Amino acid sequence: MHRNKKAAFFLLLPIGILMILLVFYPILVTFYNSLHEMNLIRLSEMRFVGWDNYVNVLKDRGFQDAIVNTLVILIAVTGITLTASMLEALMLQRDHKISKVLTAIAIIPWALPPMVNGIIWRFVFYPGYGLINKILYNLKWIDAPVLWASDRWTTLLIAAIIVAWRIVPFCAIVLLSNLQSIDQELYEAARVDGANKWEIFRSVTLPLLLPSMGIVMTNITIAGFNAFDELVALMGYREMGQTIMMYNYTQTFSFLNFGLGSAISYIIMLGSGVFAYFYIRQLGRSQR
Amino acid sequence: MKMKKVMALLLGASLFALSACGGTTGPAESKTESKADSAGEKKEISFMIPDWGAPTAEMLADFEKESGIKVNVEEVSWDDIRNKVSIAAGGKQAAADVVELDWSWVGEFTEAGWIAPIELDAADKKDFSAIDTFSVDGKVMGLPYSNDFRVSYYNTEMYEKAGLQEPKTWDEIGTQMKEIKEKGVAEYPFAFMTEAQEGTSTCLTWMTFLRDGKVYNEDGSFNKENVMKSLTFIDEMVKAGTINPANASGTGNVYGQITTGDAAFMTGPSSYVARIQDAEKSQVVGKAKAIVPPGSTGKATQTMALQEGVAVSAYSENKEAAETFAKWYTSQATQEKLFDTNSLIPTRVSALENLQQAGKIVDGELMLEVFDLVKNVYPNGVPAYYTEMSTAMFNAVNKMATGQLNPEQAFDEMNNKLEELRKK
């Protein structure tokens, strides 16, 4: 027993050292920086300012807007992704000759880098001669091009669609694997009991999908919270509609304000931690 | 025992990997080393530049032959250079011995101490007509290698159709743009940037500079009267529908609207003097003309240059060799070669004149005439807070163009930011 513990310790040691150096140490350094006024342009004037950076960030209108924007994207991405991935999984579950080919095709958007994804959608929603405008114009539904990304809320909705489009395939595949593992006898029993399709879905399929929902929701939250490349490709570093990640990037890498940027990172980390806590708790419950 | 050996081996390998990660500060460290060969004569330096400015291997071989300095060129995208320089400098390292220096980075790089001053004689200073933009407190901090200054362009065919003459003032432009639109000659005749990006800040700056000559007061604050004139003009043009509303949200090429024949008038980069007459890049060959930009009561008496330069890193271990290279790279002879190989417009008057006399520059006389008008926009040099100020400017103009702010509010928004930055 003692020998086994020793072996386990040595086996964990390399990854432990890596974690300390590449995860915990940067977390501590970032915290240290967040308590200092630290701008790379005036690095010699670095000084301790306590919680000032946190106070300044929380008071900043840009930050408050960015939080609202991120939450709007997160909610929209959740709604779109859950619905679309569920539909996609249910469609792919049907046993058909081309099911496997369709599954392979469906995974393509997930394999695309976010920036490429953003550029593709920029052309779709391009304000002058984009694909959507062309379709609507040819259908005679509009007389003049619609300026899709010129308004804050429309921009956020478009951003949510773009992010969702990228993550739906992965979520659908996860749900599909879960769907395929459900015992068919349960469906037969429900049918024998006189349940209709909706009742079967609500009372059999959905509860049994809960284990994979944790993975799906974690993926959705990460993607929604990290929305960055798609938005930059769509609208550049515009203040209107910027997400928390864009706000952080601008403060840290454009203005080189590493003190403030570190404080923003900490606030994001704590915010993400709250979501992570609930997901992990939920996962634990569903596994029990 | 065997297990222990395996453990030790694994541990050793992981520590080795870690030391490899931790011991290197990225490519920066190796790049800064100026090496000498066994004879101690040949020096080696690194040069970080975007692809458009990279000299040919032949040119570098010639330089090595005459100076004994070997130059390793690192082509890095323009966007990444600032990040690489700042992060390397944070660790007191040079990203490269000689680095790209955009005109808008001069104040920031100088205040941060990332670049070293360059000794330049009076004759050279005179030859670089926009050297003031690259100088801080009388010290030359960078040498410009690629020229770009504001020139105006108009579509002669559209103007003829609308029965209009070449514009001379901004008031005329305003009237003409509305007339061209009303007559149905062009839907969006005025090519002007309104999206939230750096180009929009420079558009507001040059418009104010061309018309009224003063964008900033001596203390670095905005000249409210002049900036307000420009904001009001832009707002009027947006509301009259002369500027494509898509410009505010798209990330397309606004300057290209003149070459595609969509716009009737534009003030933009000097490179378009050649571009509008190039059949491969323009649909308005023979139908568009480059002119001296309009001003307040007649043609502008000053224009703005947005040049690219090179600087010697303050953390370079061989500043002397780096400075020698920077001077060679921006010399008259090299600039003339770079025009042939990379299509870079020279920043030296002498080089531009030589090329014009050789008939190599399209519309050469006009180019020289406008180049002669280049003056410094920033009375105290480009400020260190330029990036933050510019961000506030383009966001304010963008919000105004999308109807969220009126000109007064847009001014207040950018002015409040500038005042906050000036107090720091």
XYZ file of C-alpha atoms in Angstrom:
712
model
C 0.000 0.000 0.000
C 2.800 2.359 1.044
C 4.734 1.444 -2.123
C 1.669 2.205 -4.258
C 1.306 5.644 -2.684
C 4.930 6.425 -3.442
C 4.548 5.320 -7.043
C 1.410 7.409 -7.417
C 3.243 10.403 -5.996
C 6.106 10.041 -8.477
C 3.716 9.492 -11.355
C 1.827 12.661 -10.488
C 4.945 14.692 -9.834
C 5.759 15.713 -13.462
C 2.245 16.950 -14.172
C 2.177 18.545 -10.724
C 5.323 20.529 -11.504
C 3.897 21.503 -14.893
C 0.659 22.642 -13.264
C 2.534 24.705 -10.679
C 4.706 26.411 -13.284
C 2.209 26.851 -16.083
C -1.067 27.274 -14.176
C -0.669 28.206 -10.502
C 2.384 30.426 -10.862
C 0.791 32.552 -13.658
C -2.400 32.779 -11.553
C -0.390 34.184 -8.652
C 1.611 36.543 -10.879
C -1.598 37.777 -12.507
C -3.056 38.451 -9.067
C 0.106 40.336 -8.069
C -0.080 42.409 -11.268
C -3.768 43.125 -10.720
C -2.888 44.888 -7.464
C -0.409 47.174 -9.230
C -0.579 50.025 -11.675
C 1.364 48.354 -14.445
C 1.557 49.683 -17.961
C 4.254 48.328 -20.262
C 4.869 51.850 -21.539
C 5.685 53.061 -18.025
C 6.983 49.886 -16.455
C 9.467 51.777 -14.269
C 6.535 53.585 -12.620
C 4.876 50.341 -11.520
C 3.349 50.793 -8.051
C 1.038 49.038 -5.608
C -2.542 50.316 -5.853
C -4.424 47.668 -3.881
C -7.923 46.988 -5.175
C -8.020 50.155 -7.319
C -7.836 48.244 -10.604
C -10.799 46.087 -9.587
C -12.796 49.144 -8.512
C -11.941 50.982 -11.735
C -12.898 47.998 -13.881
C -16.198 47.421 -12.113
C -17.067 51.123 -12.360
C -16.153 51.360 -16.037
C -19.122 51.687 -18.369
C -17.282 49.749 -21.075
C -16.833 46.796 -18.725
C -20.475 46.873 -17.623
C -21.616 46.927 -21.254
C -19.214 44.110 -22.097
C -20.632 41.965 -19.256
C -24.196 42.549 -20.493
C -23.120 41.792 -24.078
C -21.391 38.570 -23.020
C -24.396 37.406 -21.024
C -26.740 38.165 -23.940
C -24.498 36.122 -26.253
C -24.294 33.345 -23.672
C -28.071 33.122 -23.290
C -28.653 33.255 -27.051
C -25.918 30.679 -27.759
C -27.411 28.383 -25.121
C -30.887 28.588 -26.629
C -29.754 28.190 -30.243
C -27.213 25.452 -29.551
C -29.422 23.316 -27.328
C -32.297 23.412 -29.814
C -30.177 22.950 -32.939
C -27.913 20.251 -31.532
C -30.885 18.294 -30.201
C -32.608 18.458 -33.593
C -29.390 17.522 -35.366
C -28.784 14.582 -33.023
C -32.355 13.307 -33.479
C -32.011 13.548 -37.261
C -28.642 11.808 -37.331
C -29.961 9.049 -35.081
C -32.305 7.842 -37.804
C -30.832 4.813 -39.454
C -30.330 5.742 -43.069
C -27.846 5.025 -45.843
C -26.403 8.526 -45.729
C -26.498 8.954 -41.931
C -22.738 8.426 -41.594
C -21.943 10.810 -44.448
C -24.257 13.424 -42.940
C -22.570 13.016 -39.557
C -19.185 13.585 -41.161
C -20.447 16.680 -42.996
C -22.145 18.024 -39.891
C -18.867 18.012 -37.983
C -17.110 20.364 -40.469
C -18.075 23.690 -38.803
C -16.636 22.453 -35.522
C -13.298 21.786 -37.216
C -13.058 25.328 -38.570
C -10.880 27.829 -36.701
C -13.082 30.509 -35.059
C -11.508 33.307 -37.121
C -12.272 31.499 -40.397
C -15.774 30.894 -39.125
C -16.137 34.633 -38.435
C -14.843 35.607 -41.879
C -17.297 33.226 -43.603
C -20.210 34.703 -41.669
C -19.005 38.240 -42.309
C -19.690 37.617 -45.980
C -23.062 36.106 -45.158
C -24.106 39.187 -43.165
C -22.102 41.696 -45.201
C -24.100 44.947 -45.089
C -23.920 45.750 -48.798
C -23.885 42.641 -50.946
C -23.833 39.827 -48.402
C -25.515 36.480 -48.989
C -28.512 37.120 -46.711
C -29.170 40.529 -48.270
C -28.963 39.007 -51.755
C -31.426 36.269 -50.882
C -33.865 38.685 -49.254
C -33.519 41.088 -52.173
C -34.146 38.358 -54.755
C -37.192 37.233 -52.798
C -38.292 40.901 -52.975
C -38.572 41.033 -49.191
C -36.301 44.071 -48.979
C -35.716 47.094 -51.252
C -32.364 48.148 -49.814
C -29.583 46.176 -48.084
C -30.055 45.640 -44.360
C -27.158 46.848 -42.204
C -26.988 43.758 -40.038
C -24.177 44.578 -37.649
C -24.865 48.285 -37.166
C -27.023 47.853 -34.077
C -25.862 46.462 -30.719
C -28.528 43.813 -30.182
C -28.557 42.573 -33.783
C -24.768 42.312 -33.660
C -24.994 40.214 -30.510
C -27.615 37.939 -32.026
C -25.486 37.449 -35.144
C -22.476 36.740 -32.932
C -24.507 34.134 -31.052
C -25.564 32.475 -34.317
C -21.937 32.338 -35.476
C -20.661 30.889 -32.202
C -23.546 28.403 -32.067
C -22.902 27.302 -35.665
C -19.367 26.343 -34.656
C -20.262 24.367 -31.520
C -23.566 22.744 -32.551
C -21.825 19.789 -34.324
C -19.803 18.824 -31.250
C -22.827 19.117 -28.956
C -24.945 17.132 -31.443
C -22.377 14.319 -31.583
C -22.236 14.158 -27.782
C -26.047 14.010 -27.597
C -26.140 11.484 -30.433
C -23.783 9.106 -28.628
C -25.954 9.430 -25.537
C -29.132 8.859 -27.582
C -27.666 5.718 -29.125
C -26.878 4.309 -25.695
C -30.501 4.521 -24.501
C -32.045 1.091 -24.237
C -34.688 0.665 -26.974
C -36.801 -1.423 -24.611
C -37.586 1.720 -22.640
C -39.171 3.267 -25.742
C -41.118 0.084 -26.458
C -42.383 -0.010 -22.871
C -43.479 3.625 -23.101
C -45.319 2.905 -26.352
C -47.039 -0.091 -24.792
C -48.131 2.207 -21.964
C -49.750 4.451 -24.607
C -47.271 7.350 -24.573
C -47.210 9.556 -27.668
C -43.987 10.855 -29.345
C -43.788 14.032 -27.285
C -44.419 12.190 -24.021
C -41.727 9.650 -24.909
C -39.281 12.435 -25.675
C -40.125 14.354 -22.479
C -40.286 11.394 -20.089
C -37.724 8.985 -21.552
C -35.266 10.705 -23.863
C -34.722 14.002 -22.041
C -34.070 12.601 -18.542
C -31.656 10.047 -19.969
C -29.795 12.762 -21.841
C -28.942 14.606 -18.614
C -25.451 13.036 -18.217
C -24.331 14.458 -21.583
C -26.086 17.780 -20.916
C -23.339 18.668 -18.432
C -20.695 18.325 -21.155
C -22.856 20.179 -23.661
C -23.584 23.050 -21.273
C -19.921 23.347 -20.278
C -18.979 23.554 -23.953
C -21.672 26.154 -24.620
C -20.625 28.284 -21.655
C -16.952 28.192 -22.606
C -17.758 29.128 -26.217
C -20.200 31.893 -25.228
C -17.872 33.358 -22.624
C -14.864 33.238 -24.940
C -16.615 34.781 -27.968
C -13.779 36.794 -29.506
C -12.430 35.779 -32.921
C -15.845 35.620 -34.565
C -16.731 39.101 -33.351
C -13.381 40.587 -34.334
C -13.819 39.152 -37.841
C -17.357 40.500 -37.977
C -16.913 44.043 -36.650
C -13.294 44.652 -35.675
C -12.560 46.045 -32.202
C -15.715 48.150 -32.051
C -16.843 49.290 -28.606
C -20.513 48.744 -29.404
C -21.223 45.059 -28.919
C -17.801 44.146 -27.550
C -17.603 41.107 -25.289
C -15.702 40.764 -22.056
C -12.824 39.042 -23.888
C -12.575 41.853 -26.432
C -12.643 44.407 -23.626
C -9.857 42.544 -21.865
C -7.784 42.242 -25.049
C -8.124 45.969 -25.804
C -7.104 47.048 -22.297
C -4.242 44.566 -22.040
C -2.733 44.277 -25.499
C -3.842 47.459 -27.280
C -3.392 49.847 -24.345
C -0.713 47.642 -22.741
C -2.360 48.189 -19.365
C -1.363 44.892 -17.784
C -2.443 45.870 -14.259
C -6.005 46.598 -15.309
C -5.982 43.654 -17.725
C -4.942 41.305 -14.904
C -7.824 42.565 -12.743
C -10.246 41.949 -15.632
C -8.811 38.432 -16.065
C -9.408 37.720 -12.383
C -12.978 38.946 -12.546
C -13.571 36.744 -15.607
C -11.912 33.802 -13.858
C -14.125 34.196 -10.791
C -17.226 34.569 -12.982
C -16.333 31.426 -14.942
C -15.643 29.673 -11.646
C -19.247 30.222 -10.529
C -20.546 28.576 -13.712
C -17.980 25.768 -13.408
C -19.009 25.099 -9.809
C -22.668 24.581 -10.724
C -21.813 22.382 -13.714
C -19.449 20.195 -11.747
C -22.018 19.879 -8.960
C -24.670 18.965 -11.524
C -22.354 16.422 -13.147
C -21.689 14.847 -9.763
C -25.405 14.551 -9.061
C -26.218 13.020 -12.443
C -23.394 10.490 -12.045
C -24.818 9.467 -8.671
C 14.025 -0.883 -8.276
C 13.105 -0.947 -11.921
C 10.102 1.234 -11.141
C 12.332 3.757 -9.400
C 14.585 3.964 -12.437
C 11.634 4.559 -14.703
C 10.369 7.241 -12.316
C 13.733 8.940 -12.219
C 13.929 8.850 -15.992
C 10.438 10.307 -16.350
C 11.153 12.986 -13.787
C 14.415 13.872 -15.444
C 12.770 14.098 -18.850
C 9.970 16.306 -17.564
C 12.403 18.602 -15.750
C 14.466 18.844 -18.908
C 11.357 19.770 -20.865
C 10.427 22.348 -18.249
C 13.851 23.901 -18.192
C 13.641 24.151 -21.963
C 10.305 25.975 -21.633
C 11.363 28.228 -18.802
C 14.848 29.004 -19.946
C 13.809 30.511 -23.227
C 12.069 33.807 -23.494
C 10.867 32.929 -26.944
C 12.679 33.883 -30.070
C 13.428 37.337 -28.682
C 16.556 36.366 -26.810
C 18.258 34.653 -29.673
C 17.244 37.405 -32.024
C 18.958 40.095 -30.019
C 22.315 38.427 -29.990
C 24.695 40.212 -32.237
C 27.175 37.601 -33.134
C 30.727 37.984 -34.226
C 32.479 35.381 -36.334
C 35.696 33.671 -35.364
C 37.757 36.520 -36.798
C 35.714 38.964 -34.708
C 34.905 41.122 -37.714
C 31.552 40.114 -39.116
C 28.563 41.247 -37.103
C 25.109 39.814 -37.208
C 21.905 41.657 -36.490
C 18.187 40.945 -36.815
C 15.595 43.057 -38.611
C 11.868 42.746 -37.893
C 9.742 44.099 -40.705
C 6.399 43.375 -42.399
C 6.663 41.472 -45.679
C 6.147 44.580 -47.795
C 9.379 46.136 -46.482
C 11.697 43.141 -46.643
C 14.767 43.900 -48.801
C 15.806 41.329 -51.370
C 18.565 38.808 -50.630
C 20.706 40.507 -53.259
C 20.400 43.893 -51.551
C 21.292 42.364 -48.197
C 24.299 40.581 -49.705
C 25.549 43.885 -51.097
C 25.107 45.528 -47.700
C 26.976 42.698 -45.991
C 29.802 43.031 -48.478
C 30.214 46.749 -47.933
C 29.651 46.863 -44.150
C 30.557 43.420 -42.844
C 27.152 43.228 -41.135
C 24.976 40.209 -41.760
C 21.271 40.968 -41.477
C 18.718 38.297 -40.633
C 15.315 39.456 -41.804
C 12.282 38.340 -39.831
C 9.064 39.005 -41.672
C 6.337 39.584 -39.118
C 2.833 40.877 -39.758
C 2.443 44.572 -38.967
C -0.189 43.863 -36.276
C 2.120 41.527 -34.352
C 5.232 43.692 -34.309
C 4.017 46.060 -31.587
C 3.075 43.148 -29.338
C 6.405 41.412 -29.881
C 8.407 44.575 -29.213
C 6.449 45.479 -26.055
C 6.494 42.004 -24.542
C 10.190 41.479 -25.278
C 10.950 44.922 -23.827
C 9.030 43.959 -20.662
C 11.794 41.400 -20.115
C 14.462 43.936 -21.127
C 15.062 42.118 -24.386
C 14.976 43.323 -27.953
C 12.500 41.663 -30.287
C 15.080 42.456 -32.999
C 18.006 44.859 -33.346
C 16.148 46.940 -35.931
C 12.366 47.022 -35.788
C 9.469 48.422 -37.772
C 8.241 51.755 -36.360
C 4.889 53.004 -37.559
C 4.431 56.776 -37.290
C 1.688 56.256 -34.680
C 3.988 54.258 -32.375
C 6.742 56.878 -32.090
C 5.528 58.539 -28.863
C 4.684 55.263 -27.165
C 7.956 53.481 -28.080
C 9.995 56.530 -27.065
C 8.319 57.064 -23.691
C 8.599 53.361 -22.937
C 12.313 53.459 -23.739
C 12.088 50.663 -26.275
C 13.974 52.489 -29.027
C 17.257 54.375 -29.104
C 17.858 57.801 -30.701
C 19.610 57.896 -34.067
C 22.245 60.446 -34.999
C 21.289 62.153 -38.241
C 22.986 65.072 -39.946
C 21.148 68.209 -41.027
C 21.229 67.342 -44.744
C 19.577 63.980 -44.121
C 16.987 65.562 -41.839
C 16.092 67.979 -44.599
C 15.857 65.168 -47.136
C 13.352 63.285 -44.963
C 10.669 65.919 -45.120
C 8.455 64.238 -42.502
C 11.249 63.486 -40.009
C 9.446 65.628 -37.383
C 6.857 62.878 -36.995
C 9.667 60.483 -36.071
C 11.337 62.932 -33.662
C 10.737 63.530 -29.965
C 12.262 66.525 -28.157
C 14.572 67.133 -31.101
C 15.901 63.564 -31.097
C 15.353 61.383 -34.160
C 13.820 58.115 -32.925
C 13.186 56.429 -36.270
C 13.890 56.711 -39.970
C 10.948 56.559 -42.399
C 11.268 54.106 -45.296
C 7.792 53.941 -46.833
C 5.829 56.979 -47.796
C 2.120 57.563 -47.674
C 0.497 60.954 -47.650
C -3.028 62.130 -48.288
C -3.949 62.910 -51.881
C -7.477 63.517 -53.203
C -9.095 61.678 -56.107
C -12.215 62.329 -58.111
C -14.069 60.474 -60.819
C -13.943 62.810 -63.813
C -16.668 60.923 -65.682
C -19.120 61.244 -62.793
C -18.250 64.900 -62.342
C -18.851 65.551 -66.026
C -22.193 63.758 -65.915
C -23.220 65.906 -62.957
C -21.871 69.040 -64.675
C -19.357 69.754 -61.912
C -15.808 71.082 -61.790
C -12.770 69.835 -59.862
C -13.361 70.586 -56.149
C -11.152 73.075 -54.347
C -12.716 73.419 -50.912
C -14.509 71.146 -48.454
C -17.651 73.277 -48.686
C -17.652 72.556 -52.429
C -17.211 68.853 -51.742
C -20.273 68.899 -49.482
C -22.444 70.535 -52.144
C -21.067 68.374 -54.957
C -21.580 65.090 -53.127
C -25.233 65.922 -52.496
C -25.694 66.995 -56.119
C -24.120 63.814 -57.516
C -26.365 61.747 -55.270
C -29.519 63.732 -56.170
C -28.793 63.442 -59.897
C -28.444 59.693 -59.520
C -24.878 59.650 -60.861
C -23.655 57.693 -57.852
C -25.520 56.224 -54.924
C -22.760 56.850 -52.400
C -20.368 59.369 -53.980
C -18.166 60.095 -50.948
C -15.715 57.326 -50.015
C -15.088 57.923 -46.330
C -14.283 55.567 -43.481
C -16.691 55.441 -40.531
C -16.118 51.985 -39.097
C -14.598 51.429 -35.672
C -10.950 51.104 -36.632
C -7.755 53.105 -36.679
C -8.286 54.338 -40.257
C -11.342 56.295 -39.120
C -9.296 58.242 -36.565
C -6.775 59.200 -39.219
C -9.644 60.193 -41.542
C -10.973 62.613 -38.931
C -7.430 63.871 -38.322
C -6.484 64.507 -41.949
C -9.838 66.084 -42.753
C -9.376 68.608 -39.937
C -5.714 69.105 -40.845
C -6.311 69.615 -44.573
C -9.074 72.116 -43.998
C -8.000 74.071 -40.964
C -4.382 73.123 -40.392
C -4.768 72.614 -36.661
C -6.165 69.473 -35.080
C -4.474 69.826 -31.704
C -3.602 72.890 -29.643
C -0.047 73.452 -28.433
C -0.853 71.720 -25.132
C -2.019 68.586 -26.970
C -5.760 69.142 -26.428
C -8.221 69.025 -29.326
C -8.825 72.232 -31.227
C -12.555 72.094 -30.619
C -13.597 74.534 -33.323
C -11.759 72.716 -36.098
C -12.538 69.163 -34.986
C -16.206 70.093 -34.584
C -16.250 71.401 -38.183
C -15.073 68.023 -39.425
C -17.469 66.054 -37.232
C -20.381 68.211 -38.369
C -19.335 67.741 -41.993
C -19.107 63.954 -41.639
C -22.479 63.854 -39.872
C -24.014 65.951 -42.653
C -22.592 63.661 -45.325
C -23.859 60.532 -43.516
C -27.328 62.004 -43.066
C -27.458 63.133 -46.709
C -26.744 59.525 -47.686
C -23.557 60.387 -49.582
C -21.434 57.966 -47.525
C -22.291 54.296 -47.793
C -23.881 53.348 -44.432
C -22.239 49.937 -44.821
C -18.885 51.657 -44.226
C -19.820 51.982 -40.540
C -20.250 48.276 -39.951
C -18.353 46.545 -42.716
C -14.699 45.776 -42.663
C -14.402 46.198 -46.404
C -12.011 48.360 -48.360
C -13.474 51.869 -48.355
C -10.632 53.294 -50.451
C -11.422 50.712 -53.092
C -14.741 52.474 -53.737
C -12.927 54.961 -55.956
C -11.257 52.241 -58.058
C -14.443 50.226 -58.466
C -16.213 53.301 -59.806
C -18.692 53.418 -56.915
C -17.464 56.681 -55.417
C -17.002 60.094 -57.036
C -14.556 61.569 -54.532
C -12.039 60.334 -52.027
C -9.077 61.550 -50.052
C -6.773 58.653 -49.340
C -3.352 57.028 -49.634
C -0.863 58.350 -52.166
C -0.440 54.800 -53.497
C -3.797 55.237 -55.253
C -2.179 57.738 -57.638
C -0.708 54.737 -59.455
C -3.484 52.326 -58.536
C -6.309 54.255 -60.186
C -4.414 54.078 -63.484
C -3.552 50.395 -63.207
C -5.964 48.350 -65.328
C -5.408 45.267 -63.156
C -6.514 47.061 -60.002
C -8.858 49.756 -61.227
C -12.063 49.956 -63.217
C -11.735 53.715 -63.670
C -8.530 53.954 -65.712
C -8.655 57.284 -67.548
C -11.835 58.221 -65.688
C -10.363 59.237 -62.349
C -7.826 61.854 -61.434
C -5.515 62.519 -58.496
C -5.482 66.127 -57.266
C -4.107 68.339 -54.515
C -6.559 67.905 -51.601
C -9.151 70.598 -50.977
C -8.736 73.030 -48.106
C -10.813 75.656 -46.337
C -10.875 78.519 -48.837
C -8.850 76.968 -51.660
C -6.563 74.005 -52.148
C -5.006 72.647 -48.952
C -1.711 74.177 -47.918
C -0.731 71.173 -45.803
C -1.257 67.444 -45.904
C -0.693 64.602 -43.511
C 1.873 61.839 -43.943
C 1.367 58.363 -42.496
C 4.786 56.852 -42.979
C 6.355 53.591 -41.920
C 9.809 53.754 -40.399
C 12.505 51.664 -38.747
C 14.101 52.131 -35.340
C 17.045 50.769 -33.391
C 16.026 48.748 -30.364
C 17.189 50.207 -27.055
C 17.982 46.682 -25.891
C 20.046 45.787 -28.949
C 23.503 44.503 -28.099
C 24.897 46.055 -31.221
C 23.331 49.433 -31.628
C 26.111 50.711 -33.833
C 25.618 48.000 -36.450
C 21.856 48.375 -36.138
C 22.070 52.120 -36.754
C 24.389 51.581 -39.722
C 21.836 49.212 -41.224
C 18.861 51.527 -40.493
C 20.670 54.362 -42.267
C 21.558 52.154 -45.244
C 17.997 50.824 -45.431
C 16.570 54.346 -45.602
C 19.320 55.819 -47.783
C 18.468 57.413 -51.105
C 19.950 54.542 -53.148
C 18.160 51.826 -51.137
C 14.852 53.690 -51.273
C 15.115 53.859 -55.055
C 15.795 50.114 -55.172
C 12.932 49.389 -52.785
C 10.651 51.321 -55.113
C 11.630 48.940 -57.930
C 11.509 45.744 -55.882
C 8.766 46.392 -53.309
C 6.849 49.351 -54.848
C 7.576 51.419 -51.739
C 7.239 55.150 -52.310
C 10.407 56.889 -51.024
C 10.335 59.122 -47.973
C 13.369 61.093 -49.111
C 12.716 64.062 -51.370
C 15.905 63.318 -53.341
C 14.818 59.728 -54.088
C 11.330 60.799 -55.058
C 12.732 63.479 -57.373
C 15.114 61.012 -59.013
C 12.325 58.538 -59.657
C 10.087 61.276 -60.974
C 12.803 62.454 -63.361
C 13.306 58.890 -64.525
C 9.591 58.780 -65.313
C 9.041 55.864 -62.949
C 6.349 57.486 -60.814
C 2.828 57.841 -62.135
C 1.706 61.466 -61.942
C 5.143 62.289 -60.524
C 4.745 66.061 -60.611
C 1.559 65.933 -58.591
C 3.165 63.515 -56.128
C 6.044 65.937 -55.572
C 3.666 68.893 -55.329
C 1.554 67.213 -52.633
C 4.580 65.713 -50.878
C 5.901 69.236 -50.544
C 2.820 70.075 -48.457
C 3.536 67.399 -45.831
C 3.594 68.883 -42.334
C 3.503 67.467 -38.828
C 0.018 67.168 -37.342
C 1.167 66.751 -33.753
C 2.736 69.895 -32.275
C 4.612 67.951 -29.570
C 5.153 64.766 -31.535
C 2.852 61.750 -31.662
C 1.686 61.270 -28.039
C 2.493 58.116 -26.064
C -1.223 57.614 -25.456
C -2.003 57.636 -29.196
C -3.587 54.146 -29.254
C -6.080 54.956 -26.479
C -6.860 58.367 -27.948
C -7.319 56.913 -31.419
C -9.619 54.178 -30.052
C -11.826 56.823 -28.426
C -11.836 58.807 -31.696
C -12.867 55.992 -34.008
C -15.508 54.719 -31.635
C -17.012 58.219 -31.322
C -17.092 58.707 -35.119
C -18.547 55.223 -35.570
C -21.292 55.902 -33.034
C -22.057 59.198 -34.753
C -22.214 57.497 -38.151
C -24.643 54.902 -36.795
C -26.875 57.591 -35.311
C -26.122 56.981 -31.634
C -24.377 60.304 -31.043
C -24.602 63.786 -32.517
C -21.392 65.652 -33.422
C -21.297 67.522 -30.102
C -21.677 64.291 -28.125
C -19.096 62.560 -30.298
C -16.652 65.378 -29.624
C -17.349 65.277 -25.893
C -16.763 61.532 -25.796
C -13.373 61.684 -27.496
C -12.397 64.905 -25.727
C -13.142 63.504 -22.275
C -10.884 60.562 -23.018
C -8.098 62.790 -24.319
C -8.274 65.046 -21.262
C -8.146 61.976 -19.002
C -5.076 60.725 -20.873
C -3.339 64.091 -20.809
C -3.674 64.270 -17.026
C -1.957 60.898 -16.528
